[in-house]
C-alpha positions as a Markdown table, in Angstrom:
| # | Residue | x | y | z |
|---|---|---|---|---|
| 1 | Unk | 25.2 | 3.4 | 5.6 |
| 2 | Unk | 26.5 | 7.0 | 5.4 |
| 3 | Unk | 26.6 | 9.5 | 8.7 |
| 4 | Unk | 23.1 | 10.6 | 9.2 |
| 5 | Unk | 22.5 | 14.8 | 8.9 |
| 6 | Unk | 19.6 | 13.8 | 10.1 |
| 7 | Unk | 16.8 | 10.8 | 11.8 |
| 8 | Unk | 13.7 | 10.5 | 11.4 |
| 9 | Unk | 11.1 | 8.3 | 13.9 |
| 10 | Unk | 8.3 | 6.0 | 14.2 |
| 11 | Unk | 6.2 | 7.1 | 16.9 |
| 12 | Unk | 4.3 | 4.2 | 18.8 |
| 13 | Unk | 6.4 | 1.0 | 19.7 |
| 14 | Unk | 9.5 | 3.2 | 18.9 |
| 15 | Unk | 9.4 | 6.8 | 20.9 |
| 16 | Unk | 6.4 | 5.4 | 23.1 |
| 17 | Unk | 4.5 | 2.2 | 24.2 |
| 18 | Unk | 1.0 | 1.9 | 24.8 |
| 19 | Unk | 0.1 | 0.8 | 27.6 |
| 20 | Unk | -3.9 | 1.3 | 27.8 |
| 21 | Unk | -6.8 | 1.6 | 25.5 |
| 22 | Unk | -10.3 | 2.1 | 27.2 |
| 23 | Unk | -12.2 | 3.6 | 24.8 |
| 24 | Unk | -15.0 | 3.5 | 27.3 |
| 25 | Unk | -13.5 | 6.2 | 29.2 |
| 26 | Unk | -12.7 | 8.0 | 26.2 |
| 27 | Unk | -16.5 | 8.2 | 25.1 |
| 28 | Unk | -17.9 | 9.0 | 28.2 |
| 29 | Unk | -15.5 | 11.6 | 28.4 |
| 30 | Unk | -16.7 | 12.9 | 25.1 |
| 31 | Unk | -20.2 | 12.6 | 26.2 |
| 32 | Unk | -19.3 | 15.4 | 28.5 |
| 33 | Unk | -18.9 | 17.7 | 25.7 |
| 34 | Unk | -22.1 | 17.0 | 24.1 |
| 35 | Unk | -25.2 | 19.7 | 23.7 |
| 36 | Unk | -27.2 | 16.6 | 23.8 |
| 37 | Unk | -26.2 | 13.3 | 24.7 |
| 38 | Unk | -30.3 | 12.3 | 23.7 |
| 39 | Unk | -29.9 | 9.5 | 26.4 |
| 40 | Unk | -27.2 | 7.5 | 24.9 |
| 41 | Unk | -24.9 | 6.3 | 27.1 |
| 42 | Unk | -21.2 | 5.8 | 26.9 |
| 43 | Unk | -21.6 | 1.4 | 26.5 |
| 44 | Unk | -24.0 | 2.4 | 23.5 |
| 45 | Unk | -21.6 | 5.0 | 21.5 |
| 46 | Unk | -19.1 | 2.3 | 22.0 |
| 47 | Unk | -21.3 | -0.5 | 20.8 |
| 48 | Unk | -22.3 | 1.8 | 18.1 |
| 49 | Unk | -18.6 | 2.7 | 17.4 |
| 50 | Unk | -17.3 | -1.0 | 17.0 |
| 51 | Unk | -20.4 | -1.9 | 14.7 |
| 52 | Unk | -18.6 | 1.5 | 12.7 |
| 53 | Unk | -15.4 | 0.3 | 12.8 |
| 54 | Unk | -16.5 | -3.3 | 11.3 |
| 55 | Unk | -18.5 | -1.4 | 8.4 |
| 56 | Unk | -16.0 | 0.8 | 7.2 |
| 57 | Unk | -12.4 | -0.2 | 8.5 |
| 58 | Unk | -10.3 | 0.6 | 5.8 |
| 59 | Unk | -7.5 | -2.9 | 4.9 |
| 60 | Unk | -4.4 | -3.0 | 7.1 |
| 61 | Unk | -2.2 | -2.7 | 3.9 |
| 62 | Unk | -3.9 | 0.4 | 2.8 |
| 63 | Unk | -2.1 | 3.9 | 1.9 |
| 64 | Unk | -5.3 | 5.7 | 3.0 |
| 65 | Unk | -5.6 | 7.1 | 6.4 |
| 66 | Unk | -9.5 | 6.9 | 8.2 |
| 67 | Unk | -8.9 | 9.5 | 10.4 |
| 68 | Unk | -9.9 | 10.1 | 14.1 |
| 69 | Unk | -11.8 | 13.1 | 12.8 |
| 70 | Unk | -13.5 | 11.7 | 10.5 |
| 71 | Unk | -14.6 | 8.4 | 12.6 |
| 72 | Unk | -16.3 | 10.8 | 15.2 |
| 73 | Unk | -17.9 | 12.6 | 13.0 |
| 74 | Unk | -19.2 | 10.1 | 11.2 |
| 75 | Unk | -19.9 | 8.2 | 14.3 |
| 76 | Unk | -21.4 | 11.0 | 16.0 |
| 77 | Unk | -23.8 | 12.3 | 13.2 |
| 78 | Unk | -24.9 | 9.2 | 12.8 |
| 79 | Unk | -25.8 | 9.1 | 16.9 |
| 80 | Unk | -27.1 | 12.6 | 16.1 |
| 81 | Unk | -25.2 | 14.0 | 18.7 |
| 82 | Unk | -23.9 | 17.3 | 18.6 |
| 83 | Unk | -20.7 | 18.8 | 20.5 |
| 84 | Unk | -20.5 | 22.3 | 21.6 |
| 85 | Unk | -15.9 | 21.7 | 20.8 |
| 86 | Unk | -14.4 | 21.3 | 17.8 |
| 87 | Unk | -13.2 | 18.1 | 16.8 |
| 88 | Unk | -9.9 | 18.9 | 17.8 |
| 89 | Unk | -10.5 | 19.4 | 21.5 |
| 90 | Unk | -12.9 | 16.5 | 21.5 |
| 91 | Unk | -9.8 | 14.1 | 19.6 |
| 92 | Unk | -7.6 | 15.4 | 22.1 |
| 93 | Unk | -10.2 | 14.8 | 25.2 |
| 94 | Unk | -10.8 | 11.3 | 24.2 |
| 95 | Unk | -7.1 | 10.6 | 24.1 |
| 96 | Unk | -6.4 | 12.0 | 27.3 |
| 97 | Unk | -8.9 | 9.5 | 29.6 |
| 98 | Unk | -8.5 | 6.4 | 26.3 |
| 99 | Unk | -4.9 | 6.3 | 25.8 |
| 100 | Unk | -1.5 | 5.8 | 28.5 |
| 101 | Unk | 1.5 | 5.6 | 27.3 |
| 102 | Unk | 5.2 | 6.1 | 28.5 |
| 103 | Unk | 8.4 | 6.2 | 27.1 |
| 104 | Unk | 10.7 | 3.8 | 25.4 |
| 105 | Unk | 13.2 | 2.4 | 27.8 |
| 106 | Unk | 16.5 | 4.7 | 27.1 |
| 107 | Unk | 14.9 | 6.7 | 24.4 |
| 108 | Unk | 15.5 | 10.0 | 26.5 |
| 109 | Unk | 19.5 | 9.2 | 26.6 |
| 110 | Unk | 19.4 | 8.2 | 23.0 |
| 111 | Unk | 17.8 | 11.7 | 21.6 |
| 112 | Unk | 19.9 | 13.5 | 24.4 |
| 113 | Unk | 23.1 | 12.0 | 22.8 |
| 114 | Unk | 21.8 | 12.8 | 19.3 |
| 115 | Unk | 21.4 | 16.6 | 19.6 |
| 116 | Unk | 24.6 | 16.9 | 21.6 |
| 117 | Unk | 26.1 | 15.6 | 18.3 |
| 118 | Unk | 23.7 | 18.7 | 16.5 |
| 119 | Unk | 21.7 | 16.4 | 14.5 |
| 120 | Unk | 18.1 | 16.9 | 13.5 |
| 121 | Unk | 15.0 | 14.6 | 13.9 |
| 122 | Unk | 11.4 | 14.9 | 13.2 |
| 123 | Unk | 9.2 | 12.3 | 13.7 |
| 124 | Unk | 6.9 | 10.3 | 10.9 |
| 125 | Unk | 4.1 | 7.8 | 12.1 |
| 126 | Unk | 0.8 | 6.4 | 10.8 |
| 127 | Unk | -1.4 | 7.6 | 13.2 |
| 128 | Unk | -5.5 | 8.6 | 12.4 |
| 129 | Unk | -4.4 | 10.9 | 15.3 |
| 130 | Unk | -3.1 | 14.0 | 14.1 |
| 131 | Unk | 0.5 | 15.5 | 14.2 |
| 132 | Unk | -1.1 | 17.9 | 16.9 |
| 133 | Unk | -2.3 | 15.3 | 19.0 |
| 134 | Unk | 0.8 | 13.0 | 18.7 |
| 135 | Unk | 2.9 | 16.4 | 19.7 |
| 136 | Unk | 0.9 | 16.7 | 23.0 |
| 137 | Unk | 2.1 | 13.3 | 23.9 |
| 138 | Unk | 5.4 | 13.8 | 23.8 |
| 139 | Unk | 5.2 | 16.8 | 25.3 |
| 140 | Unk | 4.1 | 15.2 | 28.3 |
| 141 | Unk | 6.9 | 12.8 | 28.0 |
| 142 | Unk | 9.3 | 15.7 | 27.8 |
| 143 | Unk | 10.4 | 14.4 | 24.6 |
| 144 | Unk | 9.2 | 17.1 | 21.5 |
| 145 | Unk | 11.2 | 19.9 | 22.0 |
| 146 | Unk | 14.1 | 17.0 | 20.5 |
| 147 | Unk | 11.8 | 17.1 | 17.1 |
| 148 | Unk | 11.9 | 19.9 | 14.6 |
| 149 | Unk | 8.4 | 18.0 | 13.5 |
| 150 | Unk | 5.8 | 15.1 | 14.1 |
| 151 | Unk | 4.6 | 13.9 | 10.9 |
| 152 | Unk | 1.2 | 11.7 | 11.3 |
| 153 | Unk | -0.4 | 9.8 | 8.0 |
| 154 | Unk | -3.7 | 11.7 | 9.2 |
| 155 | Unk | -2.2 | 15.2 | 8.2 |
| 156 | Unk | -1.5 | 14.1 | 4.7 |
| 157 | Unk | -4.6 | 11.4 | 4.3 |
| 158 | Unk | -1.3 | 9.1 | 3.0 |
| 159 | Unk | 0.0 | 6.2 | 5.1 |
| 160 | Unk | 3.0 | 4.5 | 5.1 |
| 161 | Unk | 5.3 | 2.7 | 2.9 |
| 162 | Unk | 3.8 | 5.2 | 0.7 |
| 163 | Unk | 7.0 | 7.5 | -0.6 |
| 164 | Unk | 5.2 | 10.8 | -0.6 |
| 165 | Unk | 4.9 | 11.0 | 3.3 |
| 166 | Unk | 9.1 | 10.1 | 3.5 |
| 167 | Unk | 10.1 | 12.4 | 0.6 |
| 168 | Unk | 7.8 | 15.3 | 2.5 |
| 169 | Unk | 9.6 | 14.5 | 5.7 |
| 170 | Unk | 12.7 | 15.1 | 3.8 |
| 171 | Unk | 11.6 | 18.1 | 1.8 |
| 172 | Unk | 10.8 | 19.4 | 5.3 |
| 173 | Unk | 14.4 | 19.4 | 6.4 |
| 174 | Unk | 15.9 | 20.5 | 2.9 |
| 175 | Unk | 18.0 | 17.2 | 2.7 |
| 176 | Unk | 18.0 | 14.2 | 0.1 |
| 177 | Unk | 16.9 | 11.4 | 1.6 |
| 178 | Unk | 20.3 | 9.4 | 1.7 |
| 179 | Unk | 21.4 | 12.1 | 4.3 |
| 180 | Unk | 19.0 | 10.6 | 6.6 |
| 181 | Unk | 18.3 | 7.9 | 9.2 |
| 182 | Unk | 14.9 | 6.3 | 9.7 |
| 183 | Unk | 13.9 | 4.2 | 12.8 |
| 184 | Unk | 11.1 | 1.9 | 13.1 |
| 185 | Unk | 10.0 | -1.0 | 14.1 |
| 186 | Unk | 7.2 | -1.9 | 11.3 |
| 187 | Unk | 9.2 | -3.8 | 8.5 |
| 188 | Unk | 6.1 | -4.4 | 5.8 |
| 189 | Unk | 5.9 | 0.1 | 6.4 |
| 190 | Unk | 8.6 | 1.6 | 7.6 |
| 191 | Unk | 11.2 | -0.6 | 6.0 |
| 192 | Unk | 9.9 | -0.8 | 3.0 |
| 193 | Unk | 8.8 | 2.8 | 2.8 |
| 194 | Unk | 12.4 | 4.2 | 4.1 |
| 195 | Unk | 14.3 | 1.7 | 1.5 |
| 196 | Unk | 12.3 | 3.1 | -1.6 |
| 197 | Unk | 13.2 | 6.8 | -0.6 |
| 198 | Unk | 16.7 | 5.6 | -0.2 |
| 199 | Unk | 16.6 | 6.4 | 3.6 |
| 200 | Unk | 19.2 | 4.0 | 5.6 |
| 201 | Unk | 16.6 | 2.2 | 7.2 |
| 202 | Unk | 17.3 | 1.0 | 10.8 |
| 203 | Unk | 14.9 | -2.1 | 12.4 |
| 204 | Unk | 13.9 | -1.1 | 16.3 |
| 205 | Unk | 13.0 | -5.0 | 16.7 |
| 206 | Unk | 12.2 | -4.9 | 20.6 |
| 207 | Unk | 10.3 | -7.6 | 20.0 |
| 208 | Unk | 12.5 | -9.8 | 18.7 |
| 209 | Unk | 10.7 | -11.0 | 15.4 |
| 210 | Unk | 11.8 | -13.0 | 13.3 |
| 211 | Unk | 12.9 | -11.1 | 10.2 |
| 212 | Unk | 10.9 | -11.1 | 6.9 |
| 213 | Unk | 12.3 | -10.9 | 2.9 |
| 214 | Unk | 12.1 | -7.3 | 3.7 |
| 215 | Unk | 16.1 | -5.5 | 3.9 |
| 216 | Unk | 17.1 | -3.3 | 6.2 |
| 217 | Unk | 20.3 | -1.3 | 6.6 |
| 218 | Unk | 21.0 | -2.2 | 10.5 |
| 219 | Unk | 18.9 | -4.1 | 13.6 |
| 220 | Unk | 18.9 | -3.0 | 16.7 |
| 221 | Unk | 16.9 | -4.7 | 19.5 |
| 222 | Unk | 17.1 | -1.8 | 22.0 |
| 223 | Unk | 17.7 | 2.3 | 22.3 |
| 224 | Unk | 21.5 | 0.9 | 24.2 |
| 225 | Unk | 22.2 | -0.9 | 21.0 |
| 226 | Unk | 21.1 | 1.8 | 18.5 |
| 227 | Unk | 23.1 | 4.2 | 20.1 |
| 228 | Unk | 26.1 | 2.5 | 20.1 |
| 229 | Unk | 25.5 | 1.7 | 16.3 |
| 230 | Unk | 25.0 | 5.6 | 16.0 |
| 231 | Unk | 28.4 | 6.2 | 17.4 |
| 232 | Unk | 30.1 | 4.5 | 15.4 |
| 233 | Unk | 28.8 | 7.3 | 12.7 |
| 234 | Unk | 29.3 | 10.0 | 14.8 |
């Protein structure tokens, strides 16, 4: 591997780990916003939302994001309900009471060390949340102003290992994409898709998997190790 000019991230199981999901929550919430909920209640748009899910979920190994704006609005039309937000507050909303998450243990020290060292990072996930949304979170984590960007696969409708989404991230910071670093821990999409950019591609494996036919340039099984790997480049 060469010194990095700059690394690029994964977001969820990388930066942050999830830690709730109660979509439940997240509908009533939205339910709030609506000009007419026409008596549905919260358990029925999630009912309803499942039986959406299983109708139209797109394969796991797809390139093609479903986005969180287009599930609600598709859900939501078909509810006829109609919200007196924007989709954007009402993604954002639904997040807030649906989703918790918190920071990877040492990530803070790790992108602290990094920028001491003047390097730059951005952030790439697949995500049908948008970059926006993804931004807010690490915000309240204290962790975005470390990112020039935040990259989601629902911005671009592209998912990873798809090149286009890597190369753009690299356009993006006017490097080739040998200069840079990219940390995951998905090795079927952000391996894969770091390896065919000719990214060094660096395995977060917190979870201690076993390893698949897939290569990878380094593994690291916490932020400690990765940042003594880093070192070593520095």
């Amino acid at each position: 591997m060469n010194r990095p000019q700059a690394i690029l991230f994964d977001f969820i199981n990388t930066l942050v780990r999830n830690l709730r999901y109660d979509p439940l929550a997240g509908n009533a919430r939205l339910l709030d916003y609506a000009v007419d909920r026409k008596g549905i209640s919260p358990e029925e748009v999630t009912t309803e939302a499942k039986r959406l899910d299983s109708e139209v979920a797109v394969a796991g190994n797809s390139i093609i994001e479903f986005t969180h704006h287009q599930f609600n609005r598709l859900l939501f039309d078909r509810l006829g309900i109609i919200f007196r937000e924007p989709m954007e507050v009402l993604e954002l909303e639904f997040w807030k009471e649906c989703m918790l998450f918190s920071p990877e243990p040492g990530i803070a020290d790790v992108l602290t060390a990094l920028s001491a060292h003047n390097l730059r990072m951005g952030v790439v996930s697949n995500h049908p949340g948008s970059g926006t949304l993804l931004s807010w979170e690490l915000q309240r984590h204290e962790l975005l102003n470390y990112f020039e960007f935040v990259i989601s696969s629902a911005d671009y409708g592209i998912r990873k290992p798809h090149p286009v989404i890597f190369t753009s991230a690299a356009s993006r910071l006017g490097m080739a994409p040998s200069e840079i670093w990219y940390v995951g821990d998905t090795l079927e999409t952000d391996m894969v898709g770091a390896k065919q950019c000719h990214m060094s591609a660096i395995w977060y494996n917190r979870r201690q998997q076993e390893p698949a036919d897939i290569p990878v340039d380094a593994e690291v099984e916490s932020w400690e190790e990765f940042l003594e790997l880093a070192q070593t480049y520095l």
